[in-house]
């Protein structure tokens, strides 16, 4: 097996294509996603593992750096395709070596480990992995995967069959959301992406939570949408945008990233419409389920659960290795003083970029 550390465009395209159809792939490893951290002044690289001239696995790393602090963060994985699990130990051991070569004080990886049979092709069984490092996520500023919130399609062959399995409340609200002559548009241009994403930003502002600004995230969104690796939809009623949702296609499923709707009275139930459109798109693409995504406020979590979700937390998802204890301790002290929330982090990182 050959290790190739690269940012070469041809290899990145091959890596992204691998992630699109590889069941254990994740949008967090797409080169466009990794590059989105450049707005914070971070760097990235991809480790591609090749055997017999074929990609069999690897990982993507965000190299977060400020001043003399440097961190090597793998937000999902490393991964290998089915049948090459015996190579995973060598790849995991390579992480520590590479992080040292890069002069990092800390490295972290996040393996998708689970015993859940419903997503067994997307995860590793615990007994097949020899983990190194200590448990836990000590570096919070690169999102790292910790589970899947799965809407399984079971043995259904269409959204209509799945709808029958939903509660009467969900069926009613989905139907209600379509009764206002809603026009559903999937963005294809930068201008459409900007208009759609404004709904997401406005919703975050109203709800007092942070999302990345369109200017910071623009290149990633537009690139993924134009490559067919993401879908950004928006809903128009009476020629006014009332809501939007963003989902990324990787690992043979759609993963919901973010969305937002205008608060109206009476409630137009557009949140139901947005997720139902992504479920319909998932059927269209031949997928077996939809990852409605982990996390959110108590209300958001309760809303997602209405779609008959199965929330699957990975087993001990995060592992870390402290490579330079003194420098990392200084970082922890400074971090506890200056960093209060995601919005503050974004401002500070840009200011010192």
XYZ file of C-alpha atoms in Angstrom:
353
model
C 0.000 0.000 0.000
C 1.283 3.435 -0.982
C 0.636 6.630 1.009
C 0.207 9.760 -1.075
C -0.059 13.125 0.713
C -1.313 15.618 -1.822
C -3.209 18.746 -2.828
C -2.774 18.046 -6.531
C -6.041 18.850 -8.331
C -6.123 15.638 -10.357
C -5.682 13.493 -7.257
C -8.193 15.588 -5.290
C -10.783 14.962 -7.998
C -10.121 11.217 -7.802
C -10.388 11.384 -4.000
C -13.698 13.269 -4.142
C -15.105 10.774 -6.648
C -14.039 7.960 -4.313
C -15.886 9.597 -1.392
C -19.030 10.079 -3.446
C -19.540 6.354 -4.008
C -17.662 4.878 -1.028
C -20.153 3.901 1.711
C -17.809 5.045 4.487
C -17.160 8.358 2.765
C -18.144 11.663 4.331
C -18.642 15.197 3.045
C -16.225 16.283 5.795
C -13.417 14.749 3.715
C -14.257 16.383 0.388
C -11.410 18.590 -0.787
C -13.831 21.508 -1.232
C -15.001 21.095 2.365
C -11.456 20.915 3.732
C -10.523 24.005 1.731
C -13.385 25.965 3.294
C -11.236 26.352 6.423
C -8.881 28.572 4.437
C -11.134 31.479 5.432
C -9.735 30.965 8.949
C -6.181 30.842 7.676
C -6.001 27.046 8.002
C -4.396 24.641 5.541
C -5.318 21.087 4.536
C -4.048 17.970 2.834
C -5.389 14.609 1.754
C -3.736 11.260 2.402
C -4.703 8.830 -0.336
C -3.958 5.132 0.126
C -3.381 3.319 -3.137
C -3.066 -0.385 -3.770
C -2.652 -1.839 -7.268
C -3.231 1.659 -8.699
C -6.634 1.876 -6.984
C -7.721 4.122 -4.111
C -8.668 1.896 -1.172
C -8.888 4.525 1.582
C -7.237 7.440 3.315
C -8.168 10.609 5.150
C -8.431 14.349 4.811
C -6.778 16.584 7.401
C -7.316 20.200 8.348
C -4.035 21.751 9.470
C -5.183 24.426 11.875
C -2.464 26.912 12.655
C -2.125 30.227 14.457
C 1.146 31.674 15.667
C 3.218 28.754 17.027
C 0.138 26.550 17.602
C -0.476 23.881 14.980
C -3.048 21.078 14.977
C -3.628 18.119 12.668
C -7.360 17.323 12.641
C -9.093 14.509 10.759
C -12.821 15.272 10.961
C -13.942 11.822 9.810
C -11.921 8.660 9.511
C -9.494 7.491 8.353
C -11.566 5.203 6.155
C -10.938 2.170 3.987
C -13.265 0.471 1.566
C -14.857 -2.847 2.470
C -12.365 -5.703 2.395
C -9.315 -3.593 3.288
C -9.919 -3.259 7.029
C -6.601 -4.991 7.673
C -4.849 -1.858 6.349
C -6.532 0.490 8.818
C -3.955 0.065 11.602
C -1.135 1.161 9.292
C -3.120 4.239 8.237
C -3.928 5.197 11.835
C -0.264 4.887 12.805
C 0.646 7.124 9.857
C -1.430 9.969 11.345
C 0.916 10.486 14.293
C 3.985 10.326 12.059
C 2.570 12.861 9.616
C 1.411 15.243 12.341
C 4.934 15.238 13.787
C 6.408 15.900 10.347
C 4.100 18.913 10.068
C 5.287 20.256 13.438
C 1.884 19.952 15.113
C 1.382 19.966 18.869
C -1.807 17.887 18.707
C -3.573 15.473 16.367
C -7.066 14.017 16.388
C -9.035 11.518 14.338
C -12.698 10.455 14.406
C -13.497 6.918 13.343
C -17.031 5.825 12.416
C -17.322 2.814 14.735
C -20.673 1.152 15.435
C -22.410 -2.169 16.008
C -25.631 -0.936 14.381
C -26.571 -3.278 11.547
C -28.673 -0.674 9.716
C -25.580 1.331 8.775
C -23.005 -1.458 8.962
C -21.633 -0.638 5.499
C -20.852 2.921 6.654
C -18.962 2.037 9.841
C -16.344 -0.253 11.335
C -17.001 -2.899 13.976
C -15.250 -2.091 17.288
C -13.373 -5.393 17.408
C -11.674 -4.735 14.056
C -9.845 -1.562 15.190
C -6.675 -1.065 17.231
C -7.050 2.503 18.439
C -4.142 4.693 19.452
C -4.295 7.872 21.504
C -6.629 8.949 24.294
C -10.402 9.358 24.160
C -11.916 12.775 23.583
C -12.066 15.858 21.393
C -9.897 18.666 22.795
C -9.923 20.809 19.652
C -13.442 22.016 18.864
C -12.925 24.372 15.924
C -13.026 21.833 13.139
C -16.312 19.931 13.233
C -15.627 16.232 13.789
C -18.163 13.510 13.122
C -19.692 11.616 16.035
C -22.707 9.847 14.591
C -25.497 9.528 12.062
C -29.155 10.512 12.453
C -30.622 8.024 10.037
C -33.977 8.060 8.271
C -33.979 4.517 6.934
C -36.124 3.701 3.932
C -36.507 0.078 5.081
C -38.145 -1.991 2.335
C -40.011 0.912 0.756
C -39.480 1.735 -2.903
C -40.840 5.271 -3.005
C -41.372 8.358 -0.845
C -45.120 7.649 -0.985
C -44.603 4.241 0.626
C -42.371 5.798 3.284
C -44.942 8.522 3.982
C -47.481 5.880 4.982
C -45.104 4.827 7.779
C -44.943 8.358 9.206
C -47.278 9.603 11.917
C -50.491 11.353 10.955
C -49.034 14.654 12.212
C -46.001 14.389 9.913
C -48.145 13.372 6.930
C -50.491 16.281 7.584
C -47.677 18.828 7.923
C -45.880 17.613 4.809
C -49.095 17.869 2.810
C -49.880 21.274 4.354
C -46.466 22.628 3.373
C -47.215 21.979 -0.308
C -50.661 23.610 -0.291
C -49.429 27.197 -0.580
C -48.340 26.939 -4.221
C -44.763 26.501 -3.062
C -42.159 26.558 -5.817
C -39.154 24.331 -5.035
C -35.956 25.369 -6.813
C -32.585 23.651 -6.662
C -29.854 26.275 -6.974
C -27.486 25.895 -9.913
C -25.735 29.288 -10.091
C -23.730 31.347 -7.627
C -26.481 33.977 -7.502
C -29.126 31.367 -6.679
C -26.839 29.881 -4.019
C -26.394 33.329 -2.468
C -30.139 34.001 -2.415
C -30.887 30.598 -0.909
C -28.161 30.776 1.706
C -29.410 34.171 2.890
C -32.461 32.388 4.304
C -30.130 30.165 6.330
C -28.147 33.173 7.580
C -31.324 35.120 8.423
C -32.741 32.164 10.354
C -29.513 31.835 12.347
C -29.557 35.539 13.168
C -33.153 35.347 14.325
C -32.471 32.209 16.356
C -29.270 33.648 17.847
C -26.974 30.853 16.698
C -23.947 30.885 14.417
C -23.556 29.679 10.840
C -20.711 30.382 8.489
C -21.260 33.428 6.321
C -21.889 32.965 2.619
C -18.698 34.850 1.765
C -16.665 32.436 3.885
C -18.492 29.379 2.565
C -19.237 30.512 -0.996
C -16.517 28.660 -2.854
C -17.315 25.379 -1.117
C -21.074 25.648 -1.671
C -20.857 26.683 -5.322
C -18.197 24.093 -6.176
C -20.110 21.224 -4.558
C -23.404 22.289 -6.157
C -21.941 22.656 -9.663
C -20.160 19.294 -9.346
C -23.428 17.601 -8.364
C -22.054 16.707 -4.931
C -24.470 18.955 -3.012
C -28.009 20.277 -3.267
C -29.064 23.728 -2.088
C -32.814 24.129 -2.476
C -34.989 27.140 -1.782
C -38.731 27.556 -1.542
C -40.610 30.448 -3.113
C -44.180 31.457 -2.352
C -45.659 34.431 -4.211
C -42.191 35.020 -5.697
C -40.629 35.465 -2.238
C -38.031 33.091 -0.795
C -39.506 31.586 2.368
C -36.922 28.942 3.211
C -33.894 26.963 2.127
C -31.945 23.806 2.907
C -28.460 22.523 2.126
C -27.472 18.844 1.891
C -24.297 17.172 0.643
C -24.075 13.924 -1.315
C -21.331 11.544 -0.162
C -21.023 7.999 1.119
C -24.083 6.995 -0.920
C -26.450 9.204 1.055
C -27.475 12.812 1.458
C -26.438 14.507 4.694
C -28.375 17.557 5.803
C -26.076 20.452 6.694
C -28.261 23.453 7.484
C -31.468 25.225 6.637
C -33.810 28.008 7.589
C -37.383 29.172 7.105
C -39.194 32.439 7.628
C -41.324 32.572 10.756
C -44.902 33.131 9.630
C -48.374 32.979 11.127
C -49.927 30.642 10.336
C -46.881 28.370 10.207
C -46.271 27.196 6.629
C -44.501 24.023 7.847
C -41.711 24.519 5.316
C -39.215 22.646 7.481
C -41.181 19.494 6.694
C -41.171 20.333 2.989
C -37.398 20.883 2.884
C -36.576 17.541 4.489
C -39.189 15.742 2.419
C -37.635 17.145 -0.750
C -34.245 15.780 0.344
C -35.855 12.418 1.099
C -37.410 12.415 -2.383
C -34.009 13.314 -3.863
C -32.451 10.436 -1.919
C -34.907 7.976 -3.474
C -34.205 9.487 -6.881
C -30.486 8.850 -6.391
C -31.103 5.245 -5.330
C -30.047 5.649 -1.689
C -31.246 3.489 1.216
C -31.769 6.354 3.653
C -31.209 9.995 4.517
C -28.872 11.399 7.166
C -30.927 14.205 8.681
C -27.813 15.027 10.775
C -26.925 15.102 14.445
C -27.300 17.945 16.887
C -29.260 21.156 17.094
C -31.364 22.782 19.772
C -33.840 20.734 21.813
C -36.626 21.843 19.464
C -34.628 20.936 16.351
C -33.735 17.501 17.729
C -37.400 16.833 18.553
C -38.444 18.002 15.083
C -35.963 15.709 13.314
C -37.121 12.757 15.422
C -40.596 13.081 13.887
C -39.181 11.591 10.674
C -38.739 8.219 12.426
C -35.013 8.755 12.832
C -32.575 6.337 14.379
C -29.879 8.326 16.178
C -26.645 6.354 16.071
C -23.711 7.607 18.118
C -20.329 6.262 17.076
C -18.447 4.263 19.715
C -15.725 6.457 21.285
C -15.694 8.593 18.126
C -12.755 10.883 18.894
C -9.154 9.986 19.698
C -6.310 12.449 20.218
C -2.552 12.475 20.706
C -0.752 15.388 22.333
C 2.598 15.687 20.571
C 3.986 18.770 22.344
C 2.499 18.828 25.870
C 3.838 22.235 26.962
C 2.710 24.080 23.849
C -0.685 22.378 23.950
C -1.120 23.322 27.610
C -0.437 26.972 26.742
C -3.037 26.716 23.990
C -5.629 25.339 26.424
C -5.019 28.215 28.843
C -5.283 30.892 26.144
C -8.281 29.188 24.594
C -10.184 29.182 27.892
C -9.576 32.936 28.236
C -10.316 34.222 24.751
C -12.709 31.817 23.038
C -16.353 31.941 24.106
C -18.403 30.820 21.089
C -18.214 30.021 17.398
C -18.900 33.584 16.330
C -16.037 34.893 18.455
C -13.752 32.191 17.071
C -14.543 33.194 13.499
C -13.862 36.881 14.180
C -10.568 36.191 15.971
C -9.300 33.808 13.324
C -10.024 36.264 10.520
C -8.485 39.164 12.416
C -5.196 37.358 12.856
C -5.195 35.641 9.461
